[in-house]
Coordinates of C-alpha atoms in Angstrom, one line a residue:
X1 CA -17.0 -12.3 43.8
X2 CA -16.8 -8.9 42.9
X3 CA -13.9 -8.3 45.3
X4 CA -11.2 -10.9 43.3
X5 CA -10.8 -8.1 40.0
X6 CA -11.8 -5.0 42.7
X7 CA -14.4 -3.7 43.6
X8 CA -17.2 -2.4 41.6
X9 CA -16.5 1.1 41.8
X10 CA -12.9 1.0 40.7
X11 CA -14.2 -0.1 37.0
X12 CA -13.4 2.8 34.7
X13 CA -15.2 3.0 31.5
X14 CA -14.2 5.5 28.8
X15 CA -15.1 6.0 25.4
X16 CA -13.4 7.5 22.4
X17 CA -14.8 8.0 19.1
X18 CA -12.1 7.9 16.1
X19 CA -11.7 11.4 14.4
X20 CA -10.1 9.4 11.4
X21 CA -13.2 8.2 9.9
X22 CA -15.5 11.2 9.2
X23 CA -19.2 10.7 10.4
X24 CA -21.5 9.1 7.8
X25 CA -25.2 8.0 8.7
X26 CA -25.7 4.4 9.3
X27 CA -26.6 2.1 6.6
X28 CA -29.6 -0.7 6.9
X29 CA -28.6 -3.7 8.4
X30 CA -30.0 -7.0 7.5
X31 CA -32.4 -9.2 9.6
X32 CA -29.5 -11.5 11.5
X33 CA -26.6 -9.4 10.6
X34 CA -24.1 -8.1 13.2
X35 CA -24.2 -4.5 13.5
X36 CA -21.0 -4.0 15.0
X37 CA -17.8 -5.2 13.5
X38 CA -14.7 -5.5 16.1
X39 CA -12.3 -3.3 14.4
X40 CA -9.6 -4.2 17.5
X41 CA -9.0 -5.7 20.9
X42 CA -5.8 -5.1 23.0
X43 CA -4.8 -5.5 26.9
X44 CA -2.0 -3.7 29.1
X45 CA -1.2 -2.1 32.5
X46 CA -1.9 1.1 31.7
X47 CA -3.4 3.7 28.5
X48 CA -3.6 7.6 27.5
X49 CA -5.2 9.5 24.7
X50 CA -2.6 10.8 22.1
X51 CA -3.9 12.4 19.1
X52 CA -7.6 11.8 19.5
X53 CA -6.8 8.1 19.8
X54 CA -6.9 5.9 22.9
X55 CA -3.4 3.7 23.3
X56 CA -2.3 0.2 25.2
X57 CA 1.2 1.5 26.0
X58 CA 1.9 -1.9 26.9
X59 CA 0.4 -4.4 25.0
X60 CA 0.2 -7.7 26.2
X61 CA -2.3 -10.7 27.6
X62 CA -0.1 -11.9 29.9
X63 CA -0.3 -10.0 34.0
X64 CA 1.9 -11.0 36.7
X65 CA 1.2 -10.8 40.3
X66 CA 1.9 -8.6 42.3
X67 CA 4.2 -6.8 39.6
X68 CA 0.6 -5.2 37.8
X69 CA -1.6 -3.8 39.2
X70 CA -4.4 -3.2 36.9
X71 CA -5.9 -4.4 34.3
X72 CA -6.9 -2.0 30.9
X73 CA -8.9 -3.4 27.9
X74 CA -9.6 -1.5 24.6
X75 CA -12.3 -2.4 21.8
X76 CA -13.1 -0.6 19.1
X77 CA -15.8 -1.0 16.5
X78 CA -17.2 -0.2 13.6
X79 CA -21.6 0.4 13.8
X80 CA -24.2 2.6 13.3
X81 CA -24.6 6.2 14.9
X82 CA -27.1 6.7 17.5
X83 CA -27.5 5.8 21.1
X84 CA -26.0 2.1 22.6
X85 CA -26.4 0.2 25.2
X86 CA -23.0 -1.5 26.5
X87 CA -21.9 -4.1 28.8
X88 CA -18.7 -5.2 29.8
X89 CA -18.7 -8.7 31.5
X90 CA -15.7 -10.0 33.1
X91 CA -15.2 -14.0 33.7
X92 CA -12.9 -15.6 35.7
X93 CA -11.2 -18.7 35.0
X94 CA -13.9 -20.9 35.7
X95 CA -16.4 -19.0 33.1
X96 CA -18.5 -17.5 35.9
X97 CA -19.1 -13.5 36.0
X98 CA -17.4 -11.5 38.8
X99 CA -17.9 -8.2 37.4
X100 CA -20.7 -6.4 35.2
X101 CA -20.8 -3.0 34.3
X102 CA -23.2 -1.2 31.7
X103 CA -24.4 2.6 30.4
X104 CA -25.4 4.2 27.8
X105 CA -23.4 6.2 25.1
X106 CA -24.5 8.4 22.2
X107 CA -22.1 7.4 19.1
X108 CA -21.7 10.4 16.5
X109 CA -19.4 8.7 14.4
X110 CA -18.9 5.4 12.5
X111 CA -16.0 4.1 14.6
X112 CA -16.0 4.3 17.9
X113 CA -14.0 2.9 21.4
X114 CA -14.3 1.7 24.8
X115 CA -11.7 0.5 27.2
X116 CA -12.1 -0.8 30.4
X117 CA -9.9 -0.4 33.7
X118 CA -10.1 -2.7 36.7
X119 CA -7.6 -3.2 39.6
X120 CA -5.7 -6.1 40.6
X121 CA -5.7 -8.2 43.4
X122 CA -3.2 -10.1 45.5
X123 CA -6.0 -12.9 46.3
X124 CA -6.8 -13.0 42.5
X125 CA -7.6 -16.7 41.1
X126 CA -5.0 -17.2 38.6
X127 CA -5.4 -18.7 35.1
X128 CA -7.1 -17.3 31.6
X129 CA -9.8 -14.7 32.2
X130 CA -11.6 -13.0 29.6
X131 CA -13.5 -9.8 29.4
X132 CA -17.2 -10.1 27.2
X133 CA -18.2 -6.2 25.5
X134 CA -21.8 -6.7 24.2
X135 CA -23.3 -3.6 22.3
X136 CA -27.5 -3.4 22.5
X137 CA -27.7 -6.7 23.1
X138 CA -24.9 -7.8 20.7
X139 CA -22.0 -9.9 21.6
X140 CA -19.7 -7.8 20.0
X141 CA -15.9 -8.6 21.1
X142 CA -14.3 -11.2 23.7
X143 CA -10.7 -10.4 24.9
X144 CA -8.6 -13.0 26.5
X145 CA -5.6 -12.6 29.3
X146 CA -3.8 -14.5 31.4
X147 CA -3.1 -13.8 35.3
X148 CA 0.2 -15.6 36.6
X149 CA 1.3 -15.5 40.3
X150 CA 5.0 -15.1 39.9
X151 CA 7.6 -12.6 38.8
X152 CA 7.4 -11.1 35.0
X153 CA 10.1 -13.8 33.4
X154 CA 13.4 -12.6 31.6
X155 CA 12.3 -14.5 28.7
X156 CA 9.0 -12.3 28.2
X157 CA 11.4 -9.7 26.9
X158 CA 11.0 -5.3 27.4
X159 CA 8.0 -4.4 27.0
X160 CA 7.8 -2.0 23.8
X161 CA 7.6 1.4 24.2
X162 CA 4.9 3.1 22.5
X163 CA 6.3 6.7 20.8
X164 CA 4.9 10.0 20.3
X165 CA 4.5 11.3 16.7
X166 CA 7.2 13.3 17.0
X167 CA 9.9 10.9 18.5
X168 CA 8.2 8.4 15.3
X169 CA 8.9 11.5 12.6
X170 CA 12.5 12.0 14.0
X171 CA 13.1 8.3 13.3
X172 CA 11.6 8.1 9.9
X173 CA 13.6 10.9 9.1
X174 CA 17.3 9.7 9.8
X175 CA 16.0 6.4 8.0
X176 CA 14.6 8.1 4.7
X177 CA 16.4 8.9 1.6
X178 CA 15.5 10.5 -1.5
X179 CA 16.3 8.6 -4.9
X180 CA 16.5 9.9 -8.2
X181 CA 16.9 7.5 -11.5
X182 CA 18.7 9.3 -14.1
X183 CA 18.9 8.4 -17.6
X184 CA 21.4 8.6 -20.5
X185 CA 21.7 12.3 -20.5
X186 CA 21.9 12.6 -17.1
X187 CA 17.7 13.8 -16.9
X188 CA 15.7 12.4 -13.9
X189 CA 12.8 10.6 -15.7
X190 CA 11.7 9.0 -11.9
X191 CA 12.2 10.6 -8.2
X192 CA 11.5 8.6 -5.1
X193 CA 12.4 7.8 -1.5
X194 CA 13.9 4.7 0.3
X195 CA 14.4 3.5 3.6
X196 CA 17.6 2.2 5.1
X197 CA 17.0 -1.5 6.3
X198 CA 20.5 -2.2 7.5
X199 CA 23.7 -1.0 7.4
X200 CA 24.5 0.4 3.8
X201 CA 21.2 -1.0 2.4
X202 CA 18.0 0.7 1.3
X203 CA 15.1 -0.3 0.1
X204 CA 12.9 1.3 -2.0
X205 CA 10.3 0.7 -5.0
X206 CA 10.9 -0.7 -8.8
X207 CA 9.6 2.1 -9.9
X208 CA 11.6 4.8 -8.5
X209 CA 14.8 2.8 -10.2
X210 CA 13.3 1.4 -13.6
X211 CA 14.7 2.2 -16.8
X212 CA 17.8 4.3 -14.9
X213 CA 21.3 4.3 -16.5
X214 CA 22.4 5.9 -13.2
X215 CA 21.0 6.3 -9.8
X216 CA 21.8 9.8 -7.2
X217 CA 20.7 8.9 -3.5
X218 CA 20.6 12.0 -1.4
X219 CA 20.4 11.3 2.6
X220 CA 18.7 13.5 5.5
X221 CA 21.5 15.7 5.7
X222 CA 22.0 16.6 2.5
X223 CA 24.9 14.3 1.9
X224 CA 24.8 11.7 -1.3
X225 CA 25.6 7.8 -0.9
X226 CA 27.1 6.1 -3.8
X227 CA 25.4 3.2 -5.4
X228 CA 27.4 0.2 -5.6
X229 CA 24.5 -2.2 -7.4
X230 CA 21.2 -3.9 -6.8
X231 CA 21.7 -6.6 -4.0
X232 CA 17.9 -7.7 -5.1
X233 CA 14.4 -6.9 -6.6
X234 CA 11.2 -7.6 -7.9
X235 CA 9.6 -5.6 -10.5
X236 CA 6.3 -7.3 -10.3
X237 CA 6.5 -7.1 -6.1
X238 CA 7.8 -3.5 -6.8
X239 CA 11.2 -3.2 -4.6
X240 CA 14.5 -3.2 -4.7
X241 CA 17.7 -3.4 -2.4
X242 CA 20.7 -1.5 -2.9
X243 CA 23.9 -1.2 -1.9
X244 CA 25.2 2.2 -0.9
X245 CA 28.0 3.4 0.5
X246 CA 27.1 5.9 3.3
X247 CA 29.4 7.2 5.9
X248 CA 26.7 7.1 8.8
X249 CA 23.1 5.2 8.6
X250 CA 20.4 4.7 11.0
X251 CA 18.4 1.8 9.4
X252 CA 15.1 1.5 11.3
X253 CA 14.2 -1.6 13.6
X254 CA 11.3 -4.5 11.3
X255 CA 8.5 -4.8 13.0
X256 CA 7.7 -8.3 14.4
X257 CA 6.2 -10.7 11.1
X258 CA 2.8 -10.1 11.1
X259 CA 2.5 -8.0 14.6
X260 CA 0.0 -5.5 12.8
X261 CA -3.2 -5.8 12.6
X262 CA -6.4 -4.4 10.2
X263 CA -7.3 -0.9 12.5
X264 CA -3.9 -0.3 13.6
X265 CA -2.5 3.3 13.9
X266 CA 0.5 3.7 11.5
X267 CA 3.1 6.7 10.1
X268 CA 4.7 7.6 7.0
X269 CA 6.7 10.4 5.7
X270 CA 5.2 12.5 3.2
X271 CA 7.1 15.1 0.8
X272 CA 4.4 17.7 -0.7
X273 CA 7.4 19.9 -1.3
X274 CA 11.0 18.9 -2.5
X275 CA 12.9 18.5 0.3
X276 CA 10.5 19.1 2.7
X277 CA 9.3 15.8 4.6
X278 CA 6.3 16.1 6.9
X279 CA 4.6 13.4 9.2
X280 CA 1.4 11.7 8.4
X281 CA -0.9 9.1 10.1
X282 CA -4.0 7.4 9.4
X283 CA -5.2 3.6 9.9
X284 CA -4.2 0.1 8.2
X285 CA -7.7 -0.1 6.4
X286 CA -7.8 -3.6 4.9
X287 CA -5.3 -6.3 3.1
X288 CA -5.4 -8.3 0.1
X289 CA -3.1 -10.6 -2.3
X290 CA -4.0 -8.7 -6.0
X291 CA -3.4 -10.9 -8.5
X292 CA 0.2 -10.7 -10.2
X293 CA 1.5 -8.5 -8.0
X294 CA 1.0 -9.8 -4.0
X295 CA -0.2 -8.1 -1.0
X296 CA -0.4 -5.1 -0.4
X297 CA -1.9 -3.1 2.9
X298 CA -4.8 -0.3 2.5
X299 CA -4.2 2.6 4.0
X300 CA -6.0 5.6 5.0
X301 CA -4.2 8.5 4.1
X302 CA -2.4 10.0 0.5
X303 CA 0.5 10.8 0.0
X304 CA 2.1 12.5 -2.9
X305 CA 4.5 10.6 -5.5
X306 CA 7.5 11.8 -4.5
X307 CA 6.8 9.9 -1.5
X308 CA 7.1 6.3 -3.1
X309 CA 9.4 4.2 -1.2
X310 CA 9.0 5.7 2.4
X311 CA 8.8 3.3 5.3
X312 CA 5.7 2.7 6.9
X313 CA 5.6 2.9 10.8
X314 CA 3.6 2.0 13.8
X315 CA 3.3 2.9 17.0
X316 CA 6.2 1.6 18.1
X317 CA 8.3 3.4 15.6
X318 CA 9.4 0.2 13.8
X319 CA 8.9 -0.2 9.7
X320 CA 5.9 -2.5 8.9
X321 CA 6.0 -2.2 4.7
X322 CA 6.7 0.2 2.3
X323 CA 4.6 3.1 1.1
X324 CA 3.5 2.7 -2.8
X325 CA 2.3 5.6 -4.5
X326 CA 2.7 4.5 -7.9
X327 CA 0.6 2.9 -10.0
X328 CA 0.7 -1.0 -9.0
X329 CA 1.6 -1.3 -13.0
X330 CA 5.3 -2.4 -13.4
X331 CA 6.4 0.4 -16.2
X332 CA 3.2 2.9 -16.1
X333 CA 5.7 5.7 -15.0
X334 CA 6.4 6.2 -18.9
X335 CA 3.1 6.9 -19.5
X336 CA 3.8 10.5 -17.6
X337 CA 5.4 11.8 -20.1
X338 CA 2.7 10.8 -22.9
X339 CA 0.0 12.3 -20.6
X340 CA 0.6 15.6 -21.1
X341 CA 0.1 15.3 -24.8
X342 CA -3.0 15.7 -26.7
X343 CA -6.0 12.7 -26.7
X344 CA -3.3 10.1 -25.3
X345 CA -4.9 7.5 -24.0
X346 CA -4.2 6.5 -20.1
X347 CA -5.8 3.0 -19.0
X348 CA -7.4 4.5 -16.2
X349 CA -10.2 1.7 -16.3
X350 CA -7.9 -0.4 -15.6
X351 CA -8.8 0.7 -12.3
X352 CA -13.0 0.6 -12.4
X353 CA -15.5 -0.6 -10.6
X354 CA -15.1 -4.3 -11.9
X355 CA -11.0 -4.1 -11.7
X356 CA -8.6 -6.2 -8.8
X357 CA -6.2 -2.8 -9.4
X358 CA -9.4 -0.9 -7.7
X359 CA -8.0 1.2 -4.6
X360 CA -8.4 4.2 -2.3
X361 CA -6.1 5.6 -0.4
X362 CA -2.0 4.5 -0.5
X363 CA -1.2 0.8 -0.4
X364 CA 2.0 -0.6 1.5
X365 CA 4.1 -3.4 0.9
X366 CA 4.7 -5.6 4.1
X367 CA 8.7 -5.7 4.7
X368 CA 8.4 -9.5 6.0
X369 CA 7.8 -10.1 2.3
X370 CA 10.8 -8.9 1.2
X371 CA 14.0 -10.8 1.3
X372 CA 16.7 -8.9 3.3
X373 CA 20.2 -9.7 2.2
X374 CA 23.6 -8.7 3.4
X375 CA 25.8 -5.8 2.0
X376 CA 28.4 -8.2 1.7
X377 CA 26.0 -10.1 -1.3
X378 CA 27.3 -9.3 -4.9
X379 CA 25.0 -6.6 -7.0
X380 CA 23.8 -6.5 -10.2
X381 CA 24.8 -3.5 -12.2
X382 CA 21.7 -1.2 -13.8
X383 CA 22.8 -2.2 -17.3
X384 CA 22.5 -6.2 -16.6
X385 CA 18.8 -5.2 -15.0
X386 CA 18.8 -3.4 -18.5
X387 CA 20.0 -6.1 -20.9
X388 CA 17.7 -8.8 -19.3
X389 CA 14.2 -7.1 -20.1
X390 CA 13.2 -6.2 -16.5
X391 CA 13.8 -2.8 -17.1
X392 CA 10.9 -1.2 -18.9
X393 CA 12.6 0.8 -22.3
X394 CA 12.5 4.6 -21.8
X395 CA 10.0 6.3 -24.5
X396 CA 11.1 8.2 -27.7
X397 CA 9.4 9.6 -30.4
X398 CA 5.7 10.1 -28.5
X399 CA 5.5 13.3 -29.7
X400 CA 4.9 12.7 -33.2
X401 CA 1.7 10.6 -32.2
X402 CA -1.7 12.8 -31.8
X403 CA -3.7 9.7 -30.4
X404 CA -3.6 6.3 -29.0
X405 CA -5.5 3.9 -28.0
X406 CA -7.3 -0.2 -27.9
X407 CA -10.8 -0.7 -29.0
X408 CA -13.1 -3.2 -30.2
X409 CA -13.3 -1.9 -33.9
X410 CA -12.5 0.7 -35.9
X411 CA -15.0 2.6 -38.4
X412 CA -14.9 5.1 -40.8
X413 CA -16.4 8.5 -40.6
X414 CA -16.0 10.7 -44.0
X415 CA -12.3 11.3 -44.4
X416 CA -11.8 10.6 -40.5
X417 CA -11.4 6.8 -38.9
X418 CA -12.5 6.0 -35.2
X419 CA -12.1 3.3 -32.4
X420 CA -15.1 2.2 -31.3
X421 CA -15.8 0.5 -27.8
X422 CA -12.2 2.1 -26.6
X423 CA -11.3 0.3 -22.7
X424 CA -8.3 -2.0 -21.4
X425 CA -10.0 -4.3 -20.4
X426 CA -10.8 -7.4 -22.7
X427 CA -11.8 -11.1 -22.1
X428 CA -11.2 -14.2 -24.3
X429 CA -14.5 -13.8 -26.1
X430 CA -13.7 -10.3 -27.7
X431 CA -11.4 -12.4 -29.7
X432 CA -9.7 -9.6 -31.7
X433 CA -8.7 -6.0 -30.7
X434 CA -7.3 -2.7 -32.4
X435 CA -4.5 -0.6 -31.5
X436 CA -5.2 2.6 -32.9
X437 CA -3.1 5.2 -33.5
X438 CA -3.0 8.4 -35.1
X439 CA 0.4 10.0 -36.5
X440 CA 1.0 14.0 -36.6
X441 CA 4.4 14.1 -37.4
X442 CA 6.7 16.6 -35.7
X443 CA 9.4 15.6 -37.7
X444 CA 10.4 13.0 -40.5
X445 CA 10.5 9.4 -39.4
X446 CA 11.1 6.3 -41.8
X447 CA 11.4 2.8 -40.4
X448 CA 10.1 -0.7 -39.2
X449 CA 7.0 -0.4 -37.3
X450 CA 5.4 -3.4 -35.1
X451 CA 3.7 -3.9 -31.8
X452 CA 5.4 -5.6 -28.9
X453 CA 3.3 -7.5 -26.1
X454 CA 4.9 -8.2 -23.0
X455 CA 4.3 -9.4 -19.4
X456 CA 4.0 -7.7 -16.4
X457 CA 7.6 -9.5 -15.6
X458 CA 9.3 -7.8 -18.6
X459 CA 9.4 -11.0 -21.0
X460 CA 8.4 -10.4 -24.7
X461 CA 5.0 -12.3 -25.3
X462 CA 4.6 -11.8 -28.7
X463 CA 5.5 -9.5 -31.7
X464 CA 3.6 -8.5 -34.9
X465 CA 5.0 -8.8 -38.7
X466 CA 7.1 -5.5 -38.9
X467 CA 5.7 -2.9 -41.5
X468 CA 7.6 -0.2 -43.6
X469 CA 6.7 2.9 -41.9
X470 CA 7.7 6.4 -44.0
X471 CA 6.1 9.8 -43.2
X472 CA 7.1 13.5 -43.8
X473 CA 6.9 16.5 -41.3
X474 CA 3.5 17.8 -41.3
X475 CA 2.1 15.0 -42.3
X476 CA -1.2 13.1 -40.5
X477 CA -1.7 9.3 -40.6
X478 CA -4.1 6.4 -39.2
X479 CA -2.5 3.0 -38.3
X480 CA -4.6 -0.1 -37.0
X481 CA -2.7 -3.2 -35.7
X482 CA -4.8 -5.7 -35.2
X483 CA -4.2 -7.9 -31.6
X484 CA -5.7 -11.8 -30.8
X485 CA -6.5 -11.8 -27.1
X486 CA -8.6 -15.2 -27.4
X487 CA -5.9 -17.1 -26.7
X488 CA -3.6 -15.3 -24.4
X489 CA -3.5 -16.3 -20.8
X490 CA -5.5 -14.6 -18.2
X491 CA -3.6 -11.6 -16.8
X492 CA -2.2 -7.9 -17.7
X493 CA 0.3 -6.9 -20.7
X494 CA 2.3 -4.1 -21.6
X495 CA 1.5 -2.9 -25.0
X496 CA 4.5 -1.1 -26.9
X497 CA 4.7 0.3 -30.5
X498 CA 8.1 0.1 -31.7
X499 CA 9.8 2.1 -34.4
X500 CA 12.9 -0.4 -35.4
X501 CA 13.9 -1.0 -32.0
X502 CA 12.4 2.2 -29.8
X503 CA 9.6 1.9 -28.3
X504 CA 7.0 5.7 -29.0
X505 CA 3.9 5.1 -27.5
X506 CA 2.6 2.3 -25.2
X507 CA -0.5 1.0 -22.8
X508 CA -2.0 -1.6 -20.6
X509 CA -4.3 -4.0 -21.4
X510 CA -5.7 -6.5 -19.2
X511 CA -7.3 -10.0 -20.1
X512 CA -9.2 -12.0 -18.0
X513 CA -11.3 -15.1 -18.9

């Protein structure tokens, strides 16, 4: 029985333990628990190491004799450190066991893999085989294949060529653009990247066009591409297509809907330095739908802002999403240029323990979410994006305001007045809030002054009774305006304070039931 896969003595066992994930000391288990999760599973005719990781360089469950060969088989896993027993059953067709083969392996780190070879025979029996790995006892992974007496068909396609890093950087390179949104006086509030998708289309985030009166795309080369219009966007999904005219492109290929996988190897372009792109590449670590907003893909690695908008790439070299660096806010990019002032308040806890915004690492936006459309499509021009509220209002003003912020309450200490219970997060029972701000003016301002709540889509929610506003240079001021969250839906608002009809400071606040 042995004899139909080969014999005994032809199975190849390797191991590889995954340098991405840095050692950590194993955590208890509870009675019943597995201890091993299956981070992966994947077949071909053949595999190599590249870059401390072991690859299928030809994926695929289906073998055809006598074209293959052999037979390789990779698992990887996630379990405690310290020394394991494995096993690697293979079953024929028929369930029963034709080969066994087991040892023992010291794991040092968290993740760790194992892939086994095993020849092929002409006499093979034919039909859906499997291969069992069991760790200590554990059934930890089952891979199924396929063996098919007859020639590889036309129809099964080329197989895809697996790339090295720097044939994957080379591509990423000719695809990726840098985008700058200007604004009325020609200053670049927002700078970004985009990929081309097609022919005279790139794609790249919301963010990196929002609020822009103009927008400058600058190519690999150093050459610029003229901006016709939007073809489409979403602020909330955080992309956009535009139309460009560019005298030579290299879009890259879209990977195959949903043809990656939680653990797979993937690339993106990082730029730590203006103009200076370099390679990085890490691990799809998780996926989730956040509420408002969609999915998005965990990822493994940082990368910094000007980065926004880069393709994300596996193996293959093909883009899988869209690298977001930004916050997952639509707007928060305006509250940069508050940041660097004094005791502005950020809603970082937003972001805490308890929030659905909660990540590590970059997030990506899967590309089969996004709605390709041709070049021939008509655009929309900036100002119409303008004009209809999805644009988010550039800032003005900010700097005559010392402080900002949302609490519970406000008390009064001596001459002074303070928030008390300051977050951004509020739920229906805190019934009603207080934005608090403090006034140090830089210069004289009279006017209107009310607050402005809006959704994360851009439309006005509600407005407060305006109020005369008048205040000299020099001069220092508290100003409370009072906000009912008991009855507003479930969900996260932009928070503006407007002078007439300018917008000077703004937040986030988040509601939930």
């Amino acid at each position: 029985m042995l004899t139909m896969l080969g014999a005994l003595e032809c199975l190849t066992i390797g191991f590889l333990e995954s340098d991405a994930l840095a050692a950590q000391q194993a955590g208890g288990v509870q009675a019943g628990e597995p201890k091993f999760r299956l981070v992966r599973s994947v077949s071909g005719s053949k595999g190599s190491l590249q870059g401390g990781q072991y690859v299928i360089e030809d994926p695929r469950d289906s073998f055809y004799i006598p074209a293959d060969t052999k037979i390789t088989v990779y698992f990887e896993w996630e379990g405690p450190l310290g020394l394991h027993h494995v096993e690697g059953i293979w079953k024929n067709p028929d369930g029963k066991v034709v080969s066994l083969s087991d040892v023992d392996y010291q794991s040092k780190q968290k993740r760790f893999g194992i892939y086994f070879s095993v020849p092929i025979l002409e006499n093979v029996p034919t039909g859906l085989w499997s291969i069992e790995a069991r760790v200590d006892g554990e059934l930890a992974g089952t891979h199924a294949f396929q063996i098919l007496a007859s020639p590889r068909p036309a129809s099964a396609g080329p197989v895809r060529v697996l790339l090295a890093p720097g044939e994957i950087y080379k591509r990423a390179m000719g695809a990726t653009v840098n985008v700058e949104a200007l604004g009325p006086d020609r200053e670049a509030p927002a700078r970004g990247s985009g990929l081309f998708v097609a022919d005279n289309i790139i794609l790249t985030g919301f963010e990196n066009i929002d609020s822009a009166t103009n927008l400058q795309v600058t190519l690999t080369d150093g050459g610029r591409a003229e901006v016709e219009g939007v073809l489409m966007a979403s602020r909330t999904d955080d992309w956009a297509l535009l139309k460009v005219q560019a005298p030579k492109t290299t879009p890259l290929t879209i990977a195959p809907a949903k043809s990656w996988q939680v653990g797979d190897r993937c690339f993106a372009l990082d730029e730590p330095q203006d103009n200076n792109r370099t390679i990085a590449d890490g691990n799809i670590t998780g996926e989730r739908n956040f509420p408002e907003i969609g999915e998005r893909l965990d990822l493994s690695f940082g990368l910094q802002p000007p980065a926004s908008g880069s393709p994300l790439l596996n193996e293959y070299g093909e883009a899988i999403g869209m690298v977001v660096v930004r916050s997952m806010l639509p707007g928060s990019k305006s509250l940069d240029l508050m940041r660097s002032g004094i005791g502005l308040a950020y809603p970082g806890n937003l972001y805490g323990a308890d929030s659905p915004f909660r990540f590590q690492g970059e997030l990506a936006i899967p590309l089969t979410d996004i709605q390709l459309k041709s070049a021939d499509s008509p655009t929309t021009p900036l100002s119409q994006l303008s004009s209809s509220g999805q644009f988010t209002p550039l800032l003005a003003g900010f700097e005559n305001i010392l402080r900002g912020t949302v609490a519970r309450r406000v008390i009064r200490k001596g001459s002074d007045w303070e928030p008390v219970d300051q977050k951004f997060q509020y739920s229906h029972a805190d019934g009603q809030i207080v934005v608090f701000i403090t006034w140090r003016m830089q210069n004289k301002v009279k006017g209107m002054a009310s607050l402005h709540l809006y959704g994360l889509s851009g439309l006005l929610v509600a407005t407060s009774r305006p109020s005369k506003f008048s205040l000299s240079k020099g001069q220092m001021s508290y100003m409370t305006y009072p906000l009912d969250v008991s009855k507003l839906p479930a969900g996260t608002y932009r928070v503006d304070l407007m002078m007439d009809a300018t917008p000077v400071w703004r937040t986030f606040i988040r509601v939930v039931d």
